[in-house]
Amino acid sequence: MQPLDVLKQYFGYSSFRPGQKEVIATLMEHRDCLAIMPTGAGKSLCFQIPGLLMSGLTLVISPLISLMKDQVDALLAQHIPAVFINSQCTLEESRQRFSEIRSGRVRLVYISPERLQNEFFTSFMQSMPIDMVVIDEAHCVSQWGHDFRPGYCAIRPWIEALPRRPVVAAFTATATQKVKEDMMTLLGLKDERVFIGGFDRPNLYFRVVRDVDRDSFVLSYLARNKGDSGIIYAATRKEVDRLYKEIKARGYAVGRYHAGMTDGARKKVQEQFTFDKIPVIVATNAFGMGIDKSNVRYVIHYQMPKNIESYYQEAGRAGRDGAPGECILLYNRRDIMIQKFLIENSVHSPEQQAKELRMLNAMVEYCETRHCLRRYILQYFGEKPSWDRCENCGNCDQEVVKEDTTQIVRSICVCIDEVKGRFGMTMVCDILKGSMTARIRHYGFQRCTSFGMLSNYTAREIRDMVRQSLEDGFVQQSEGQYPVLSLTADGRDVLKGRKRAIQEIAVAAEKEPAARPVRKKKAVSESIDEEACRPLFEVLRSVRMDLAKKEHIPPFVIFSDATLWEMAASRPVSEEAMARIKGVGEFKLHKYGWIFCQAVQNFQTTQE
Ligand code: ADP
């Protein structure tokens, strides 16, 4: 059997996503690999398929016990023999699982890194034909990462003590250089191939909403997206508690999650969310790696996070099933001060502090750019998109016109020239606005020619214009903790009247986005008419819910939202038609196919 056949038969997908085929081929050649792919890119298939095809056993080391059950349930639902062994198994369960492994029936065994320190487990495994060791969330081995787990340091010596060295595959979404080096050395990868990619998530719609009343935005968003599953990230526990109460008071089924709650309470909320019992969760970033729910339709950041890595990881929890997801960041410049304060007070080494401030700067740039948001993210992660605009993000959707803005750019350049490139954004904007701040008085800048030159504009408009001049290359900003502005060659030309500035200006800047009708969501797929298909989709969703309850598994383990949408559009009533739906593998076809066919048929009868 070839990997593509496994993909079709077991998982019901017809083609690989970017990067998957290459990783699988590498592992099948018994060559180590390190794959850095974002959340939702489809890392699991990259090792599950080789795991099925290899003759020996695959050991999957995963940091979260709470996830293992879901992962194994999802595999079993696809008829892939897998087990997990962890501290939550009873003695009897463990005994049973060891005997299944010994019989050779099991292909994948999920464990936590701490299990490697168990003597019985180690000697048992030394007698088994282990073909592959998979290390999920491999960044946990690095102290430079954000989830360091000492248990990960035991992996390398454990593998080296095996009688025959298996192929080693490490997976993560964290791409920083230090962490990457640590993963390669501390996990003992040999002659490995490194894959970085698949960062684009075409089904996600990114949007930055600036300076709105955040509570009203969230509430009106919830009202428009009732029933959809979503996560709202807030920066502090206090904020989570407050927002949770606000939302709950309006009658929504909502949960909250943060590190200040008991383990039991957190576990319960997570389970209710996974099982679609409560659609909305308000959480701090503690609600993290443990979420493997594929049908999250939106992720709203109530505040700006501290860097793009964290943002993309959290936002990436939307739309893992490939159906559309929306990632909205509610931005206010005050967030910058808060993040700076946190960095300055929690990070002690000056080197690390400077690095984090640089990362924060990139986050701010993302929030303030007028250019394509997707392109910004991809470039940040080192990809080089061949296009300028994705036409599917908040910025690309904004109408722009070309305007001659020479006068404005010239004023900005005059100001930067006058302060001799020694000051940053805030000072330059204050001078242009003509604000009598203490700092301006201190330096005597009220006597500059540029003082008050743009006083007809609001402070925010001035900042946008300076920001745009930066993006368009008239002005440049230095690196470091206190970035200062200076003129580029083009900026000098505008200053001297040798060049005109033609800039793209957004028409109707979003003054009150919460009050405006929400943008029309990208269709579930180009060919699916969402409105027409919704009634049947809802019927299928409730059929799925009933089955999930009966089997005690999360609904998305049965079929993803994307699969249900496709059923709702093509209305399969025969086994052959059902088999053509993406996400319906052979086993699920036999187990659930007829139930959904029947639901479609009943629906059609009631419509006639
Ligand atoms: P990651 O571990 O990278 O965050 P997952 O492995 O959980 O992502 O995959 C995310 C979702 O994408 C899952 O629902 C999975 O079934 C789906 N998926 C993975 N590969 C494919 C593919 N080739 N075609 C369609 N869907 C896929």
XYZ file of C-alpha atoms and ligand atoms in Angstrom:
635
model
C 0.000 0.000 0.000
C 1.232 3.504 -0.820
C 0.874 6.555 1.484
C -1.725 8.079 -0.832
C -3.834 4.899 -0.639
C -3.709 5.040 3.160
C -4.722 8.692 3.064
C -7.745 7.829 0.953
C -8.771 4.607 2.588
C -8.296 5.420 6.250
C -8.688 9.170 6.351
C -10.910 9.746 3.332
C -8.817 12.602 1.919
C -7.829 12.713 -1.704
C -4.630 14.732 -1.629
C -1.830 15.681 0.705
C -1.418 19.123 2.149
C 1.827 21.017 1.511
C 4.773 19.278 3.157
C 2.971 16.089 4.215
C 4.092 13.953 1.279
C 7.743 14.930 1.703
C 7.818 14.238 5.438
C 6.156 10.857 4.950
C 8.600 9.896 2.165
C 11.567 10.831 4.362
C 10.361 8.719 7.244
C 9.617 5.802 4.948
C 13.284 5.969 3.860
C 14.173 5.616 7.537
C 15.674 9.042 7.677
C 15.196 11.265 10.751
C 13.266 14.447 10.292
C 12.321 17.634 12.050
C 9.091 19.111 10.764
C 8.142 22.642 11.722
C 4.585 23.248 10.655
C 1.950 25.526 12.128
C -0.990 24.385 14.199
C -3.625 22.829 12.006
C -1.264 22.079 9.112
C -1.802 18.360 9.534
C 1.264 17.098 11.358
C -0.412 14.007 12.810
C -0.954 12.372 9.424
C 2.762 12.804 8.698
C 3.592 10.162 11.280
C 0.355 8.211 11.463
C 0.613 7.101 7.837
C 4.234 5.857 8.072
C 3.293 4.324 11.426
C 0.633 2.266 9.676
C 2.903 1.282 6.810
C 5.979 0.257 8.808
C 6.119 -3.308 9.961
C 7.230 -2.553 13.532
C 5.851 -0.376 16.268
C 5.629 3.418 16.383
C 6.015 5.136 19.715
C 4.477 8.610 19.940
C 5.723 10.813 22.765
C 3.260 13.547 23.506
C 3.305 16.031 26.395
C -0.351 16.062 27.267
C -2.077 13.150 28.856
C -5.410 14.887 28.335
C -4.919 14.817 24.582
C -3.924 11.198 24.243
C -7.374 9.797 24.684
C -8.812 12.017 21.950
C -5.968 11.214 19.611
C -6.320 7.495 20.141
C -10.135 7.679 19.903
C -9.792 9.468 16.575
C -7.458 6.745 15.286
C -9.687 3.948 16.496
C -12.643 5.638 14.788
C -10.636 5.215 11.594
C -9.845 1.619 12.397
C -6.195 2.307 13.091
C -5.038 0.176 16.012
C -3.558 2.508 18.595
C -3.330 2.605 22.395
C -2.106 4.995 25.024
C -0.356 4.163 28.252
C -0.265 6.799 30.946
C -0.803 7.373 34.624
C -4.567 7.491 34.167
C -4.767 3.862 33.019
C -5.753 1.335 35.654
C -3.463 -1.601 36.277
C -5.842 -3.859 34.400
C -5.999 -1.508 31.413
C -2.212 -1.286 31.274
C -1.853 -5.050 31.442
C -4.363 -5.453 28.629
C -2.575 -2.867 26.494
C 0.847 -4.428 26.978
C -0.545 -7.750 25.868
C -2.127 -6.153 22.778
C 1.216 -4.561 21.933
C 3.015 -7.861 22.411
C 0.580 -9.606 20.074
C 1.674 -7.240 17.275
C -1.840 -5.937 16.614
C -1.096 -2.384 17.739
C 0.631 0.036 15.347
C 0.927 3.220 17.407
C 1.541 3.610 21.143
C 1.070 7.030 22.732
C 3.001 7.817 25.894
C 4.148 10.827 27.897
C 7.911 11.481 28.181
C 7.851 10.585 31.877
C 6.900 7.030 30.978
C 10.439 6.530 29.629
C 11.699 6.598 33.202
C 9.593 3.588 34.109
C 11.839 0.526 34.270
C 9.218 -2.014 33.365
C 8.121 -0.006 30.352
C 11.715 0.427 29.176
C 12.655 -3.223 29.411
C 9.367 -4.204 27.747
C 9.990 -1.850 24.862
C 13.576 -3.012 24.459
C 12.200 -6.380 23.465
C 9.762 -4.939 20.903
C 10.483 -4.114 17.262
C 10.257 -0.314 17.445
C 10.561 1.159 13.945
C 9.887 4.796 14.722
C 9.866 7.197 17.657
C 7.752 10.295 17.126
C 8.239 13.331 19.334
C 5.221 15.584 19.236
C 5.513 19.185 20.460
C 9.275 18.680 20.240
C 9.993 22.263 21.328
C 9.284 21.122 24.911
C 12.900 19.871 25.020
C 14.237 23.410 24.859
C 14.569 25.783 27.762
C 14.230 28.560 25.234
C 10.774 27.448 24.234
C 7.667 28.386 26.139
C 6.683 24.932 27.369
C 9.915 23.391 28.677
C 9.394 19.844 30.021
C 12.377 18.214 31.755
C 10.976 14.797 30.818
C 11.878 15.503 27.186
C 15.592 15.387 28.061
C 15.254 11.671 28.785
C 14.235 10.881 25.208
C 17.670 10.894 23.607
C 19.430 8.514 26.063
C 16.355 6.276 26.015
C 16.484 5.934 22.242
C 20.233 5.390 22.297
C 19.798 2.506 24.758
C 17.480 0.597 22.400
C 19.047 -2.498 20.793
C 18.221 -1.121 17.305
C 17.940 2.594 16.592
C 14.519 3.491 15.190
C 13.937 6.412 12.875
C 13.200 9.577 14.877
C 10.660 12.182 13.829
C 10.229 15.467 15.694
C 7.239 17.765 15.170
C 6.526 21.268 16.384
C 5.016 24.603 15.406
C 7.778 26.666 17.016
C 10.337 27.945 14.561
C 12.771 30.148 16.498
C 16.445 29.413 15.795
C 17.513 28.567 19.351
C 14.666 26.104 19.807
C 15.409 24.549 16.438
C 19.063 23.942 17.344
C 18.046 22.481 20.703
C 15.600 20.087 19.095
C 18.248 18.762 16.743
C 20.923 18.248 19.378
C 18.986 17.434 22.545
C 16.766 14.908 20.795
C 19.793 13.384 19.067
C 18.476 13.616 15.513
C 20.879 12.106 12.969
C 21.384 13.202 9.372
C 17.936 14.686 9.646
C 15.959 16.504 6.992
C 14.352 19.691 8.235
C 11.004 20.763 6.848
C 9.695 24.225 7.480
C 6.527 25.154 5.793
C 2.890 24.821 5.308
C 2.482 28.066 7.256
C -0.261 29.276 4.987
C -3.742 28.465 6.210
C -5.882 29.456 3.238
C -9.171 28.782 5.020
C -8.421 31.301 7.777
C -9.526 34.893 7.415
C -7.334 37.320 9.362
C -8.549 40.676 10.520
C -7.292 43.395 12.845
C -9.969 45.628 14.308
C -8.592 48.780 15.830
C -9.770 51.020 18.625
C -13.266 49.699 19.120
C -15.261 49.146 22.238
C -14.086 45.586 22.684
C -17.007 44.330 24.757
C -19.605 45.511 22.275
C -17.597 44.050 19.444
C -17.438 40.639 21.109
C -21.109 40.663 22.034
C -22.304 41.624 18.599
C -19.953 39.068 17.036
C -21.410 36.341 19.268
C -24.923 37.399 18.353
C -24.111 37.014 14.679
C -22.329 33.702 15.065
C -24.621 31.837 17.423
C -23.969 28.126 17.693
C -20.489 28.356 16.209
C -17.596 27.208 18.298
C -15.030 29.863 19.197
C -12.276 30.903 21.566
C -11.796 34.391 22.971
C -8.315 34.979 24.329
C -7.856 37.674 26.959
C -4.563 38.692 28.560
C -5.233 38.222 32.274
C -7.279 35.990 34.557
C -9.151 39.019 35.802
C -10.102 40.007 32.283
C -11.204 36.452 31.522
C -13.441 36.359 34.593
C -14.991 39.720 33.799
C -15.647 38.989 30.131
C -16.964 35.540 30.941
C -19.540 37.088 33.301
C -20.554 39.690 30.723
C -21.158 37.038 28.096
C -22.882 34.648 30.450
C -25.196 37.402 31.697
C -26.503 37.716 28.159
C -27.575 34.112 28.118
C -24.823 32.489 26.086
C -23.491 29.050 26.902
C -19.924 30.012 27.665
C -17.015 28.605 29.657
C -13.817 30.070 31.021
C -10.335 28.718 31.413
C -7.256 30.014 33.185
C -4.452 28.826 35.413
C -6.150 30.159 38.548
C -8.886 27.524 38.367
C -8.610 24.034 39.863
C -7.449 21.183 37.663
C -10.882 19.604 37.896
C -12.723 22.752 36.835
C -10.396 23.254 33.895
C -10.707 19.685 32.771
C -14.476 19.888 32.891
C -14.650 23.046 30.799
C -12.259 21.669 28.249
C -14.335 18.542 27.935
C -17.590 20.474 27.559
C -15.970 22.539 24.842
C -14.541 19.516 23.037
C -17.915 17.807 23.098
C -19.669 20.890 21.708
C -21.709 21.303 24.897
C -20.509 24.860 25.288
C -19.568 26.584 22.071
C -17.619 29.556 23.442
C -14.595 29.673 25.746
C -13.016 32.770 27.229
C -9.450 31.944 28.194
C -5.937 33.099 28.896
C -3.126 31.580 26.903
C -3.095 28.737 29.434
C -5.773 27.247 27.181
C -3.199 25.904 24.849
C -1.681 22.757 23.574
C -4.467 20.604 24.888
C -6.998 21.760 22.351
C -7.314 19.481 19.432
C -10.852 20.410 18.499
C -11.100 20.718 14.758
C -14.328 22.697 14.352
C -13.378 25.945 16.098
C -14.830 28.574 13.765
C -13.283 31.712 15.210
C -10.544 32.885 17.545
C -10.836 36.414 18.858
C -7.921 38.065 20.642
C -9.327 40.588 23.040
C -5.848 42.111 23.369
C -2.712 42.013 21.305
C -0.505 39.048 22.260
C 3.219 39.431 22.875
C 4.530 38.089 19.588
C 3.537 36.643 16.237
C 4.537 33.106 17.230
C 2.026 33.051 20.089
C -0.576 34.803 17.991
C -0.345 32.416 15.071
C -0.390 29.393 17.331
C -3.486 30.590 19.171
C -5.288 31.933 16.102
C -4.372 28.742 14.250
C -6.742 26.794 16.494
C -9.519 28.021 14.234
C -10.501 25.983 11.206
C -8.304 22.944 11.669
C -10.883 20.940 9.738
C -10.259 23.029 6.646
C -13.654 24.769 6.757
C -13.494 28.575 7.050
C -12.303 30.099 10.283
C -11.972 33.695 11.328
C -9.083 35.141 13.358
C -9.769 38.575 14.735
C -7.394 40.691 16.766
C -8.870 43.618 18.674
C -6.097 46.137 18.802
C -5.505 49.234 20.819
C -2.171 50.985 21.168
C -2.443 50.762 24.942
C -1.747 47.031 24.557
C 1.833 47.886 23.619
C 2.529 49.509 26.972
C 1.115 46.524 28.822
C 3.186 44.017 26.858
C 6.319 46.131 27.270
C 5.733 46.324 30.989
C 5.308 42.545 31.187
C 8.495 41.881 29.231
C 10.532 44.362 31.213
C 9.340 42.910 34.482
C 9.427 39.212 33.746
C 12.531 38.818 31.601
C 15.811 39.526 33.328
C 18.578 38.910 30.831
C 19.046 42.079 28.759
C 19.760 40.010 25.667
C 16.481 38.089 25.997
C 14.605 41.284 26.827
C 15.852 42.983 23.674
C 14.856 39.935 21.646
C 11.356 39.891 23.088
C 10.926 43.589 22.467
C 11.926 43.062 18.843
C 9.340 40.315 18.563
C 6.753 42.609 20.139
C 7.603 45.243 17.553
C 6.813 42.815 14.765
C 3.461 42.096 16.435
C 2.693 45.819 16.531
C 3.662 46.120 12.891
C 1.190 43.367 12.046
C -1.570 45.230 13.881
C -0.802 48.496 12.150
C 0.064 47.458 8.630
C -2.317 48.349 5.820
C -0.901 45.617 3.609
C -1.937 41.988 3.310
C -1.993 40.338 6.753
C -1.430 36.826 5.447
C 1.608 37.942 3.512
C 2.985 39.596 6.629
C 2.675 36.391 8.637
C 4.159 34.153 5.960
C 7.124 36.444 5.508
C 7.629 36.555 9.233
C 7.984 32.772 9.257
C 10.453 32.867 6.396
C 8.186 31.951 3.484
C 8.216 33.929 0.272
C 4.713 34.210 -1.165
C 4.628 34.742 -4.915
C 1.714 37.170 -4.592
C 1.285 40.571 -2.956
C -2.285 40.328 -1.768
C -4.222 37.251 -0.638
C -7.597 38.918 -1.313
C -8.898 37.114 1.742
C -7.982 39.138 4.816
C -9.317 42.257 6.491
C -6.712 44.458 4.835
C -7.048 43.049 1.318
C -10.814 43.440 1.621
C -10.498 47.121 2.354
C -11.074 49.259 -0.655
C -8.039 51.343 -1.537
C -7.480 54.227 -3.922
C -4.227 55.754 -5.106
C -3.792 59.320 -3.948
C -1.141 61.953 -4.245
C -0.123 62.476 -0.620
C 3.035 64.488 -1.248
C 2.009 67.279 1.135
C 1.457 64.942 4.050
C 4.571 62.848 3.479
C 6.567 66.034 3.107
C 5.345 67.317 6.483
C 6.387 64.051 8.077
C 9.802 64.242 6.436
C 10.277 67.870 7.522
C 9.595 66.868 11.103
C 11.955 63.879 11.095
C 14.613 66.042 9.490
C 14.141 68.739 12.113
C 14.578 66.361 15.042
C 17.604 64.925 13.230
C 16.490 61.313 13.304
C 16.918 61.118 17.072
C 13.308 60.447 18.089
C 10.689 57.778 17.625
C 7.125 57.543 16.425
C 5.436 59.127 19.464
C 7.530 62.295 19.465
C 7.211 62.792 15.699
C 3.431 62.344 15.829
C 3.085 64.702 18.801
C 5.044 67.426 17.025
C 3.016 67.069 13.832
C -0.191 67.209 15.834
C 1.044 70.268 17.721
C 0.619 68.771 21.188
C 2.205 70.745 24.004
C 3.582 67.772 25.913
C 6.180 68.077 28.642
C 8.763 66.381 26.451
C 8.105 68.752 23.570
C 8.532 71.736 25.854
C 11.678 70.212 27.324
C 13.320 70.043 23.903
C 11.781 73.272 22.638
C 10.166 71.511 19.694
C 7.176 73.859 19.762
C 9.443 76.150 17.743
C 9.890 73.605 14.921
C 8.427 74.455 11.513
C 6.619 71.139 11.523
C 4.955 71.768 14.900
C 1.205 71.441 14.312
C 1.681 70.955 10.552
C -0.882 68.126 10.565
C -3.067 69.488 13.360
C -6.175 69.049 11.199
C -5.867 65.303 11.567
C -6.547 63.155 14.614
C -3.627 61.626 16.512
C -4.571 58.230 15.161
C -4.700 59.433 11.570
C -1.260 60.988 11.926
C 0.159 57.777 13.318
C -1.378 55.839 10.416
C 0.187 58.239 7.955
C 3.638 57.922 9.534
C 3.226 54.161 9.629
C 2.286 54.144 5.961
C 5.292 56.301 5.082
C 7.384 53.664 6.813
C 5.777 50.890 4.809
C 6.131 52.784 1.575
C 9.830 53.389 2.185
C 9.979 57.172 2.717
C 10.913 56.729 6.339
C 12.833 54.016 8.173
C 12.874 52.835 11.745
C 15.928 51.621 13.651
C 15.966 48.296 15.479
C 16.318 47.980 19.217
C 14.444 48.857 22.326
C 13.816 52.496 21.454
C 13.423 52.621 17.680
C 14.001 56.048 16.111
C 12.785 57.346 12.755
C 15.010 58.644 9.974
C 14.611 59.483 6.286
C 15.407 57.146 3.413
C 16.748 58.366 0.063
C 13.139 58.498 -1.228
C 12.109 60.511 1.841
C 14.907 63.027 1.186
C 13.729 63.349 -2.408
C 10.193 64.165 -1.236
C 11.598 66.650 1.275
C 13.582 68.420 -1.434
C 10.616 68.450 -3.815
C 12.338 66.063 -6.233
C 9.724 63.345 -5.906
C 5.987 63.033 -5.389
C 4.394 60.522 -3.032
C 1.590 58.402 -4.449
C 0.116 56.152 -1.767
C -2.668 53.636 -1.478
C -5.253 54.949 0.946
C -7.966 52.817 2.509
C -11.406 54.157 1.654
C -13.771 54.541 4.596
C -11.427 53.573 7.389
C -13.390 51.360 9.778
C -14.705 53.864 12.267
C -17.249 51.665 13.945
C -16.648 48.132 12.727
C -18.768 46.573 15.429
C -21.790 48.430 14.177
C -21.123 47.693 10.551
C -22.481 44.543 8.989
C -19.944 41.809 9.341
C -18.014 41.004 6.230
C -19.557 38.180 4.296
C -17.709 35.119 5.477
C -15.719 33.286 2.894
C -17.904 30.509 1.561
C -17.323 27.113 3.130
C -15.831 26.257 -0.206
C -15.965 27.990 -3.535
C -18.656 25.604 -4.725
C -20.864 25.519 -1.618
C -23.726 27.937 -1.141
C -23.627 28.262 2.633
C -27.040 29.772 3.066
C -28.817 27.170 0.968
C -26.985 24.281 2.604
C -27.286 25.404 6.215
C -30.615 23.671 7.041
C -29.319 20.247 6.044
C -25.959 20.984 7.672
C -27.756 21.630 10.976
C -29.647 18.334 10.656
C -26.412 16.458 10.023
C -24.760 18.278 12.895
C -27.409 17.025 15.284
C -27.162 13.474 13.934
C -23.442 13.685 14.626
C -24.079 15.004 18.133
C -26.394 12.066 18.929
C -23.826 9.564 17.726
C -21.048 11.275 19.667
C -23.076 11.156 22.863
C -23.804 7.485 22.366
C -20.166 6.627 21.745
C -18.710 9.080 24.273
C -16.400 10.652 21.731
C -16.123 14.268 20.590
C -18.395 15.002 17.599
C -15.549 16.062 15.292
C -13.983 12.621 15.682
C -16.945 11.241 13.736
C -16.851 13.726 10.863
C -15.431 17.239 10.623
C -17.580 20.298 9.904
C -15.989 20.486 6.462
C -17.161 16.937 5.719
C -20.704 17.737 6.897
C -20.792 20.834 4.698
C -19.811 18.783 1.704
C -22.561 16.275 2.495
C -25.049 19.116 2.879
C -24.095 20.389 -0.558
C -23.898 17.175 -2.550
C -26.612 15.291 -0.631
C -25.309 11.737 -0.986
C -27.954 9.035 -0.616
C -25.929 6.045 -1.805
C -22.769 4.414 -0.516
C -20.841 5.319 -3.689
C -21.831 8.961 -3.426
C -20.966 9.016 0.261
C -17.536 7.512 -0.431
C -16.695 10.461 -2.654
C -17.082 12.975 0.196
C -13.772 14.292 1.576
C -13.140 12.924 5.053
C -15.194 9.735 4.603
C -12.672 6.901 4.741
C -13.542 3.273 4.186
C -14.092 2.421 7.810
C -16.208 5.456 8.604
C -18.181 4.818 5.446
C -19.207 1.416 6.756
C -19.801 2.565 10.281
C -21.592 5.874 9.784
C -22.209 6.238 6.052
C -25.701 4.803 6.002
C -26.834 6.821 9.031
C -25.940 10.051 7.293
C -27.376 8.852 3.953
C -30.618 8.208 5.722
C -30.593 11.636 7.339
C -30.095 13.202 3.911
C -32.923 11.136 2.471
C -35.311 12.047 5.305
C -34.419 15.676 4.905
C -35.185 15.544 1.212
C -38.536 13.856 1.792
C -39.608 16.566 4.225
C -38.615 19.193 1.683
C -40.751 17.746 -1.089
P -1.597 19.790 13.606
O -1.190 18.628 14.461
O -0.557 20.156 12.600
O -2.052 20.966 14.395
P -3.674 18.014 12.762
O -2.789 16.878 12.476
O -4.481 17.983 14.011
O -2.845 19.373 12.738
O -4.630 18.237 11.503
C -5.588 19.236 11.448
C -6.806 18.802 10.667
O -6.485 18.712 9.289
C -7.348 17.452 11.075
O -8.754 17.558 11.195
C -6.954 16.536 9.923
O -7.857 15.479 9.750
C -6.986 17.501 8.747
N -6.076 17.071 7.654
C -4.802 16.659 7.774
N -4.296 16.338 6.571
C -5.249 16.543 5.649
C -5.332 16.395 4.207
N -4.301 15.969 3.488
N -6.501 16.736 3.617
C -7.536 17.191 4.339
N -7.536 17.348 5.682
C -6.413 17.032 6.340
